[in-house]
PDB file of C-alpha atoms in Angstrom:
ATOM      1  CA  MET A   1      20.307  26.664  20.435  1.00 90.00           C
ATOM      2  CA  HIS A   2      16.778  26.230  21.772  1.00 95.00           C
ATOM      3  CA  PHE A   3      14.251  24.237  19.725  1.00 96.00           C
ATOM      4  CA  VAL A   4      10.523  23.852  20.329  1.00 97.00           C
ATOM      5  CA  ILE A   5       8.745  20.810  18.856  1.00 97.00           C
ATOM      6  CA  MET A   6       4.973  20.399  18.750  1.00 97.00           C
ATOM      7  CA  GLY A   7       3.964  16.741  18.678  1.00 95.00           C
ATOM      8  CA  CYS A   8       5.638  13.831  20.426  1.00 94.00           C
ATOM      9  CA  GLY A   9       4.761  11.036  18.041  1.00 90.00           C
ATOM     10  CA  ARG A  10       7.258   9.001  16.038  1.00 85.00           C
ATOM     11  CA  VAL A  11       8.607  12.024  14.209  1.00 86.00           C
ATOM     12  CA  GLY A  12       8.580  14.529  17.055  1.00 91.00           C
ATOM     13  CA  SER A  13      10.322  12.194  19.482  1.00 92.00           C
ATOM     14  CA  ALA A  14      12.966  11.329  16.873  1.00 88.00           C
ATOM     15  CA  LEU A  15      13.604  15.015  16.251  1.00 90.00           C
ATOM     16  CA  ALA A  16      13.843  15.766  19.958  1.00 93.00           C
ATOM     17  CA  ARG A  17      16.287  12.941  20.669  1.00 92.00           C
ATOM     18  CA  THR A  18      18.471  13.791  17.676  1.00 89.00           C
ATOM     19  CA  LEU A  19      18.659  17.486  18.538  1.00 92.00           C
ATOM     20  CA  GLY A  20      19.241  16.708  22.205  1.00 91.00           C
ATOM     21  CA  ARG A  21      22.123  14.348  21.396  1.00 89.00           C
ATOM     22  CA  SER A  22      23.627  17.155  19.303  1.00 86.00           C
ATOM     23  CA  GLY A  23      23.803  19.369  22.384  1.00 89.00           C
ATOM     24  CA  HIS A  24      20.798  21.605  21.752  1.00 93.00           C
ATOM     25  CA  ASP A  25      18.117  22.604  24.275  1.00 94.00           C
ATOM     26  CA  VAL A  26      14.776  21.063  23.317  1.00 96.00           C
ATOM     27  CA  ALA A  27      11.216  21.520  24.566  1.00 97.00           C
ATOM     28  CA  VAL A  28       8.480  19.161  23.355  1.00 97.00           C
ATOM     29  CA  ILE A  29       4.773  19.997  23.420  1.00 97.00           C
ATOM     30  CA  ASP A  30       1.953  17.444  23.255  1.00 97.00           C
ATOM     31  CA  VAL A  31      -1.665  17.353  24.373  1.00 95.00           C
ATOM     32  CA  ASP A  32      -1.149  13.813  25.724  1.00 94.00           C
ATOM     33  CA  ALA A  33       1.380  13.585  28.534  1.00 94.00           C
ATOM     34  CA  ALA A  34       1.717   9.834  27.947  1.00 94.00           C
ATOM     35  CA  ALA A  35       3.260  10.554  24.553  1.00 94.00           C
ATOM     36  CA  PHE A  36       6.429  11.788  26.231  1.00 95.00           C
ATOM     37  CA  ARG A  37       7.422   8.195  27.032  1.00 93.00           C
ATOM     38  CA  ARG A  38       8.599   7.947  23.427  1.00 92.00           C
ATOM     39  CA  LEU A  39      11.452  10.278  24.312  1.00 93.00           C
ATOM     40  CA  GLY A  40      13.143   7.588  26.411  1.00 89.00           C
ATOM     41  CA  THR A  41      14.954   7.869  29.715  1.00 88.00           C
ATOM     42  CA  GLU A  42      18.009   9.683  28.350  1.00 88.00           C
ATOM     43  CA  PHE A  43      16.121  12.734  27.062  1.00 92.00           C
ATOM     44  CA  GLU A  44      17.100  15.760  29.147  1.00 92.00           C
ATOM     45  CA  GLY A  45      14.906  18.413  27.546  1.00 94.00           C
ATOM     46  CA  GLU A  46      11.609  19.913  28.675  1.00 95.00           C
ATOM     47  CA  THR A  47       8.130  18.505  28.160  1.00 96.00           C
ATOM     48  CA  VAL A  48       5.049  20.719  28.133  1.00 97.00           C
ATOM     49  CA  THR A  49       1.521  19.311  28.126  1.00 97.00           C
ATOM     50  CA  GLY A  50      -0.857  21.500  26.167  1.00 96.00           C
ATOM     51  CA  ILE A  51      -2.122  22.662  22.784  1.00 94.00           C
ATOM     52  CA  GLY A  52       0.781  23.523  20.518  1.00 92.00           C
ATOM     53  CA  PHE A  53      -0.728  26.660  19.002  1.00 93.00           C
ATOM     54  CA  ASP A  54      -1.818  28.101  22.382  1.00 94.00           C
ATOM     55  CA  ARG A  55       0.246  31.213  23.255  1.00 94.00           C
ATOM     56  CA  ASP A  56       0.674  30.310  26.934  1.00 96.00           C
ATOM     57  CA  THR A  57       1.749  26.783  26.058  1.00 97.00           C
ATOM     58  CA  LEU A  58       4.295  28.051  23.558  1.00 97.00           C
ATOM     59  CA  ILE A  59       5.639  30.570  26.063  1.00 97.00           C
ATOM     60  CA  ALA A  60       5.992  27.809  28.678  1.00 97.00           C
ATOM     61  CA  ALA A  61       8.055  25.870  26.127  1.00 97.00           C
ATOM     62  CA  GLY A  62      10.393  28.832  25.640  1.00 96.00           C
ATOM     63  CA  ILE A  63       9.173  29.984  22.231  1.00 97.00           C
ATOM     64  CA  LYS A  64      10.339  33.564  22.911  1.00 96.00           C
ATOM     65  CA  GLY A  65      13.946  32.415  22.884  1.00 95.00           C
ATOM     66  CA  ALA A  66      13.617  29.645  20.307  1.00 96.00           C
ATOM     67  CA  TYR A  67      15.964  29.360  17.366  1.00 94.00           C
ATOM     68  CA  ALA A  68      13.504  27.087  15.528  1.00 93.00           C
ATOM     69  CA  PHE A  69      10.028  25.571  15.797  1.00 96.00           C
ATOM     70  CA  ALA A  70       8.816  22.302  14.281  1.00 93.00           C
ATOM     71  CA  ALA A  71       5.110  21.431  14.053  1.00 93.00           C
ATOM     72  CA  VAL A  72       4.871  17.669  13.620  1.00 91.00           C
ATOM     73  CA  SER A  73       1.573  16.663  15.246  1.00 91.00           C
ATOM     74  CA  SER A  74      -0.923  14.386  13.499  1.00 86.00           C
ATOM     75  CA  GLY A  75      -3.092  17.255  12.223  1.00 87.00           C
ATOM     76  CA  ASP A  76      -2.357  19.441   9.198  1.00 85.00           C
ATOM     77  CA  ASN A  77      -4.491  22.334  10.446  1.00 88.00           C
ATOM     78  CA  SER A  78      -2.920  22.280  13.907  1.00 92.00           C
ATOM     79  CA  ASN A  79       0.570  22.135  12.418  1.00 91.00           C
ATOM     80  CA  ILE A  80       0.125  25.063  10.098  1.00 89.00           C
ATOM     81  CA  LEU A  81      -1.684  27.163  12.715  1.00 91.00           C
ATOM     82  CA  ALA A  82       1.070  26.534  15.265  1.00 94.00           C
ATOM     83  CA  ALA A  83       3.768  27.288  12.698  1.00 92.00           C
ATOM     84  CA  ARG A  84       2.086  30.590  11.793  1.00 91.00           C
ATOM     85  CA  VAL A  85       1.781  31.583  15.468  1.00 95.00           C
ATOM     86  CA  ALA A  86       5.458  30.800  16.012  1.00 94.00           C
ATOM     87  CA  ARG A  87       6.465  32.796  12.946  1.00 91.00           C
ATOM     88  CA  GLU A  88       4.014  35.708  13.028  1.00 92.00           C
ATOM     89  CA  THR A  89       3.404  36.194  16.746  1.00 94.00           C
ATOM     90  CA  PHE A  90       6.765  35.268  18.248  1.00 96.00           C
ATOM     91  CA  GLY A  91       9.030  36.025  15.296  1.00 93.00           C
ATOM     92  CA  VAL A  92      10.715  32.604  15.107  1.00 92.00           C
ATOM     93  CA  GLU A  93      12.672  32.653  11.867  1.00 85.00           C
ATOM     94  CA  HIS A  94      13.255  28.928  11.379  1.00 88.00           C
ATOM     95  CA  VAL A  95       9.856  27.194  11.224  1.00 89.00           C
ATOM     96  CA  ALA A  96       8.765  23.981   9.503  1.00 87.00           C
ATOM     97  CA  ALA A  97       5.502  22.013   9.457  1.00 87.00           C
ATOM     98  CA  ARG A  98       4.683  18.417   8.646  1.00 84.00           C
ATOM     99  CA  ILE A  99       1.836  18.075   6.167  1.00 80.00           C
ATOM    100  CA  TYR A 100      -0.108  14.866   5.514  1.00 77.00           C
ATOM    101  CA  ASP A 101      -1.920  16.217   2.455  1.00 73.00           C
ATOM    102  CA  PRO A 102       0.732  17.195  -0.109  1.00 64.00           C
ATOM    103  CA  ARG A 103      -1.915  19.084  -2.121  1.00 66.00           C
ATOM    104  CA  ARG A 104      -1.924  21.711   0.609  1.00 69.00           C
ATOM    105  CA  ALA A 105       1.851  22.084   0.616  1.00 66.00           C
ATOM    106  CA  MET A 106       1.971  24.803  -2.049  1.00 61.00           C
ATOM    107  CA  VAL A 107      -0.600  26.856  -0.165  1.00 67.00           C
ATOM    108  CA  TYR A 108       1.489  26.741   2.993  1.00 68.00           C
ATOM    109  CA  GLN A 109       4.702  27.433   1.086  1.00 63.00           C
ATOM    110  CA  ARG A 110       3.135  30.714  -0.079  1.00 63.00           C
ATOM    111  CA  LEU A 111       2.731  31.614   3.582  1.00 68.00           C
ATOM    112  CA  GLY A 112       6.467  31.211   4.022  1.00 66.00           C
ATOM    113  CA  ILE A 113       6.232  27.967   6.020  1.00 72.00           C
ATOM    114  CA  PRO A 114       8.500  25.171   4.730  1.00 69.00           C
ATOM    115  CA  THR A 115       6.629  21.865   4.716  1.00 70.00           C
ATOM    116  CA  VAL A 116       7.473  18.161   4.626  1.00 69.00           C
ATOM    117  CA  ALA A 117       4.931  15.744   3.160  1.00 60.00           C
ATOM    118  CA  THR A 118       4.401  12.335   4.755  1.00 55.00           C
ATOM    119  CA  VAL A 119       5.655  10.276   1.793  1.00 43.00           C
ATOM    120  CA  LYS A 120       8.991  12.055   1.818  1.00 43.00           C
ATOM    121  CA  TRP A 121       9.318  12.177   5.573  1.00 47.00           C
ATOM    122  CA  THR A 122      12.482  11.447   7.544  1.00 49.00           C
ATOM    123  CA  ALA A 123      13.599  13.191  10.708  1.00 59.00           C
ATOM    124  CA  ASP A 124      16.725  14.330   8.882  1.00 57.00           C
ATOM    125  CA  GLN A 125      14.647  16.216   6.315  1.00 60.00           C
ATOM    126  CA  MET A 126      12.937  18.245   9.016  1.00 64.00           C
ATOM    127  CA  ILE A 127      16.235  18.919  10.781  1.00 64.00           C
ATOM    128  CA  GLN A 128      17.724  20.145   7.519  1.00 59.00           C
ATOM    129  CA  ARG A 129      14.890  22.735   7.354  1.00 61.00           C
ATOM    130  CA  LEU A 130      15.603  23.914  10.894  1.00 67.00           C
ATOM    131  CA  LEU A 131      19.399  23.852  11.079  1.00 59.00           C
ATOM    132  CA  PRO A 132      21.915  25.444   8.716  1.00 48.00           C
ATOM    133  CA  GLN A 133      22.520  23.332   5.628  1.00 38.00           C
ATOM    134  CA  GLY A 134      25.013  20.544   6.188  1.00 32.00           C
ATOM    135  CA  ALA A 135      24.691  20.505   9.981  1.00 30.00           C
ATOM    136  CA  MET A 136      23.269  16.955   9.995  1.00 36.00           C
ATOM    137  CA  PRO A 137      24.953  14.906   7.227  1.00 35.00           C
ATOM    138  CA  GLU A 138      23.603  11.498   6.240  1.00 55.00           C
ATOM    139  CA  LEU A 139      25.458   8.378   7.278  1.00 74.00           C
ATOM    140  CA  THR A 140      26.979   6.912   4.126  1.00 75.00           C
ATOM    141  CA  ASP A 141      29.801   4.593   3.147  1.00 69.00           C
ATOM    142  CA  PRO A 142      32.985   6.186   1.750  1.00 71.00           C
ATOM    143  CA  SER A 143      31.779   5.753  -1.834  1.00 76.00           C
ATOM    144  CA  GLY A 144      28.511   7.568  -1.102  1.00 74.00           C
ATOM    145  CA  LYS A 145      26.477   4.748  -2.628  1.00 85.00           C
ATOM    146  CA  ILE A 146      25.158   3.117   0.566  1.00 87.00           C
ATOM    147  CA  VAL A 147      23.128   4.956   3.179  1.00 85.00           C
ATOM    148  CA  ILE A 148      21.572   4.137   6.530  1.00 87.00           C
ATOM    149  CA  ALA A 149      18.363   6.134   6.714  1.00 84.00           C
ATOM    150  CA  GLU A 150      15.446   6.351   9.128  1.00 80.00           C
ATOM    151  CA  VAL A 151      12.422   5.517   6.988  1.00 82.00           C
ATOM    152  CA  PRO A 152       8.827   6.042   8.219  1.00 79.00           C
ATOM    153  CA  ILE A 153       6.647   2.939   8.332  1.00 84.00           C
ATOM    154  CA  HIS A 154       2.934   2.783   7.519  1.00 89.00           C
ATOM    155  CA  PRO A 155       0.854   1.680  10.558  1.00 88.00           C
ATOM    156  CA  ALA A 156      -0.247  -1.410   8.613  1.00 93.00           C
ATOM    157  CA  TRP A 157       3.277  -2.805   9.069  1.00 94.00           C
ATOM    158  CA  ILE A 158       2.693  -3.146  12.825  1.00 92.00           C
ATOM    159  CA  GLY A 159       2.796  -6.835  13.711  1.00 94.00           C
ATOM    160  CA  ARG A 160       4.665  -7.817  10.542  1.00 94.00           C
ATOM    161  CA  ALA A 161       8.093  -9.416  10.732  1.00 95.00           C
ATOM    162  CA  LEU A 162      11.179  -7.359   9.963  1.00 96.00           C
ATOM    163  CA  THR A 163      12.076 -10.026   7.430  1.00 95.00           C
ATOM    164  CA  ASP A 164       8.833  -9.169   5.557  1.00 95.00           C
ATOM    165  CA  LEU A 165       9.910  -5.551   5.438  1.00 95.00           C
ATOM    166  CA  GLU A 166      13.306  -6.506   4.080  1.00 96.00           C
ATOM    167  CA  GLN A 167      11.893  -8.852   1.440  1.00 95.00           C
ATOM    168  CA  GLN A 168       9.298  -6.382   0.160  1.00 95.00           C
ATOM    169  CA  THR A 169      11.638  -3.382   0.029  1.00 94.00           C
ATOM    170  CA  GLY A 170      14.947  -4.997  -0.865  1.00 95.00           C
ATOM    171  CA  SER A 171      16.617  -3.164   2.020  1.00 94.00           C
ATOM    172  CA  ARG A 172      18.189  -4.413   5.263  1.00 95.00           C
ATOM    173  CA  VAL A 173      17.160  -3.358   8.753  1.00 95.00           C
ATOM    174  CA  ALA A 174      20.342  -1.969  10.285  1.00 93.00           C
ATOM    175  CA  TYR A 175      18.741  -1.350  13.672  1.00 92.00           C
ATOM    176  CA  VAL A 176      15.441  -0.430  15.325  1.00 91.00           C
ATOM    177  CA  THR A 177      14.844   2.383  17.803  1.00 82.00           C
ATOM    178  CA  ARG A 178      12.168   1.267  20.254  1.00 81.00           C
ATOM    179  CA  LEU A 179      11.082   3.546  23.113  1.00 69.00           C
ATOM    180  CA  GLY A 180      14.278   5.516  22.704  1.00 64.00           C
ATOM    181  CA  GLU A 181      16.609   2.492  22.768  1.00 76.00           C
ATOM    182  CA  GLY A 182      18.430   1.035  19.778  1.00 82.00           C
ATOM    183  CA  SER A 183      18.156  -2.708  19.082  1.00 89.00           C
ATOM    184  CA  LEU A 184      19.770  -4.933  16.500  1.00 94.00           C
ATOM    185  CA  PRO A 185      17.218  -6.927  14.472  1.00 93.00           C
ATOM    186  CA  LYS A 186      16.488 -10.514  15.506  1.00 91.00           C
ATOM    187  CA  PRO A 187      14.994 -13.271  13.314  1.00 86.00           C
ATOM    188  CA  ASP A 188      11.645 -13.266  15.172  1.00 91.00           C
ATOM    189  CA  MET A 189      11.380  -9.497  15.622  1.00 95.00           C
ATOM    190  CA  VAL A 190       8.175  -7.777  14.494  1.00 95.00           C
ATOM    191  CA  VAL A 191       7.285  -4.129  13.982  1.00 94.00           C
ATOM    192  CA  GLN A 192       5.722  -2.496  17.038  1.00 90.00           C
ATOM    193  CA  GLN A 193       3.885   0.808  17.339  1.00 82.00           C
ATOM    194  CA  GLY A 194       6.309   3.684  17.691  1.00 77.00           C
ATOM    195  CA  ASP A 195       9.287   1.801  16.227  1.00 83.00           C
ATOM    196  CA  LEU A 196      11.784   3.802  14.200  1.00 81.00           C
ATOM    197  CA  MET A 197      13.264   1.771  11.347  1.00 87.00           C
ATOM    198  CA  HIS A 198      16.815   2.461  10.234  1.00 88.00           C
ATOM    199  CA  LEU A 199      17.382   0.788   6.887  1.00 90.00           C
ATOM    200  CA  ALA A 200      20.603   0.127   5.019  1.00 91.00           C
ATOM    201  CA  LEU A 201      20.169   0.496   1.265  1.00 90.00           C
ATOM    202  CA  ARG A 202      21.554   2.024  -1.892  1.00 89.00           C
ATOM    203  CA  ARG A 203      21.146   5.788  -2.007  1.00 85.00           C
ATOM    204  CA  ASP A 204      19.484   5.603  -5.418  1.00 87.00           C
ATOM    205  CA  GLU A 205      16.876   3.218  -3.970  1.00 88.00           C
ATOM    206  CA  LEU A 206      15.865   5.466  -1.081  1.00 86.00           C
ATOM    207  CA  ALA A 207      12.888   7.137  -2.777  1.00 83.00           C
ATOM    208  CA  ARG A 208      11.480   3.786  -3.927  1.00 88.00           C
ATOM    209  CA  VAL A 209      11.879   2.216  -0.478  1.00 89.00           C
ATOM    210  CA  GLU A 210      10.264   5.225   1.209  1.00 85.00           C
ATOM    211  CA  ARG A 211       7.223   4.842  -1.053  1.00 87.00           C
ATOM    212  CA  LEU A 212       6.933   1.122  -0.244  1.00 91.00           C
ATOM    213  CA  CYS A 213       7.269   1.689   3.483  1.00 89.00           C
ATOM    214  CA  ASP A 214       4.667   4.441   3.444  1.00 85.00           C
ATOM    215  CA  GLN A 215       1.968   2.103   2.172  1.00 90.00           C
ATOM    216  CA  ALA A 216       0.411  -1.080   3.517  1.00 92.00           C
ATOM    217  CA  PRO A 217       2.500  -4.221   2.968  1.00 92.00           C
ATOM    218  CA  ALA A 218       1.507  -6.855   0.459  1.00 87.00           C
ATOM    219  CA  ALA A 219      -0.586  -9.720   1.819  1.00 81.00           C
ATOM    220  CA  HIS A 220       1.154 -12.891   2.970  1.00 69.00           C
TER     221      HIS A 220
END
C-alpha cells in the first residue's frame, strides 16, 4: 500500500520508517529538505519538498494512489487543512491528523478526521488509525503485563541523562533510535534532539509515564 506522510519530524520519520520496514511504499513531505535526514540511510521511500496541503505537492507524493495520509507537522492548522484536502479533494479514505491542542480535537472529529493529541502520542497510535486494526501489535511479554513502547519526550529533556529519565518515570530505556539507527543505552548517554525513546515498563503504567515524558523534567 502507498502512504503519504506530511511532516518529517520525530513522529513523521518514525511513521515512515515503520511503514517502510513493513513493506509499504511511503512518500514523506516536508517544507525543509534537511528534515529528511531523520529518515536514516535505510529509508527507501520518496521525499518531496513542499507545503503539505498544496495540491501539486500532494500529487508529486502520489496522493492520487494513496491508501492513507497522515498529517503530522508541527502546526495544527496545517495538519487539519492537509488532512481535509487529502480526504475531500483526493478522496483518501484513511486520513489522520496530529493535533497539539486537544481542545480542537472534537471539532476536527466532527469533520470526519481522526486526530491524535500530543499527550497521547506514539507512532503506533497513528499507524493504528491508518492501517486495519491489529496490523501493528504492541511488543509485550507473554503475560501481557510488560510492554516496550516508543514514548514522546518533551524538548526540555534534551541534554538530560537517560538515567534521569528512568529515575523520574520509573521505566527503563530499552533502546534509543537516533538518526534512524538503534542504540543500546550507555551510562553517560544523554537525550539529543530527534531521539526516539523506547521504554520498557508495565502496561498499566504507560499512561502515567507518557504524561511525565510529555512535560519538562524536574530540576536536579
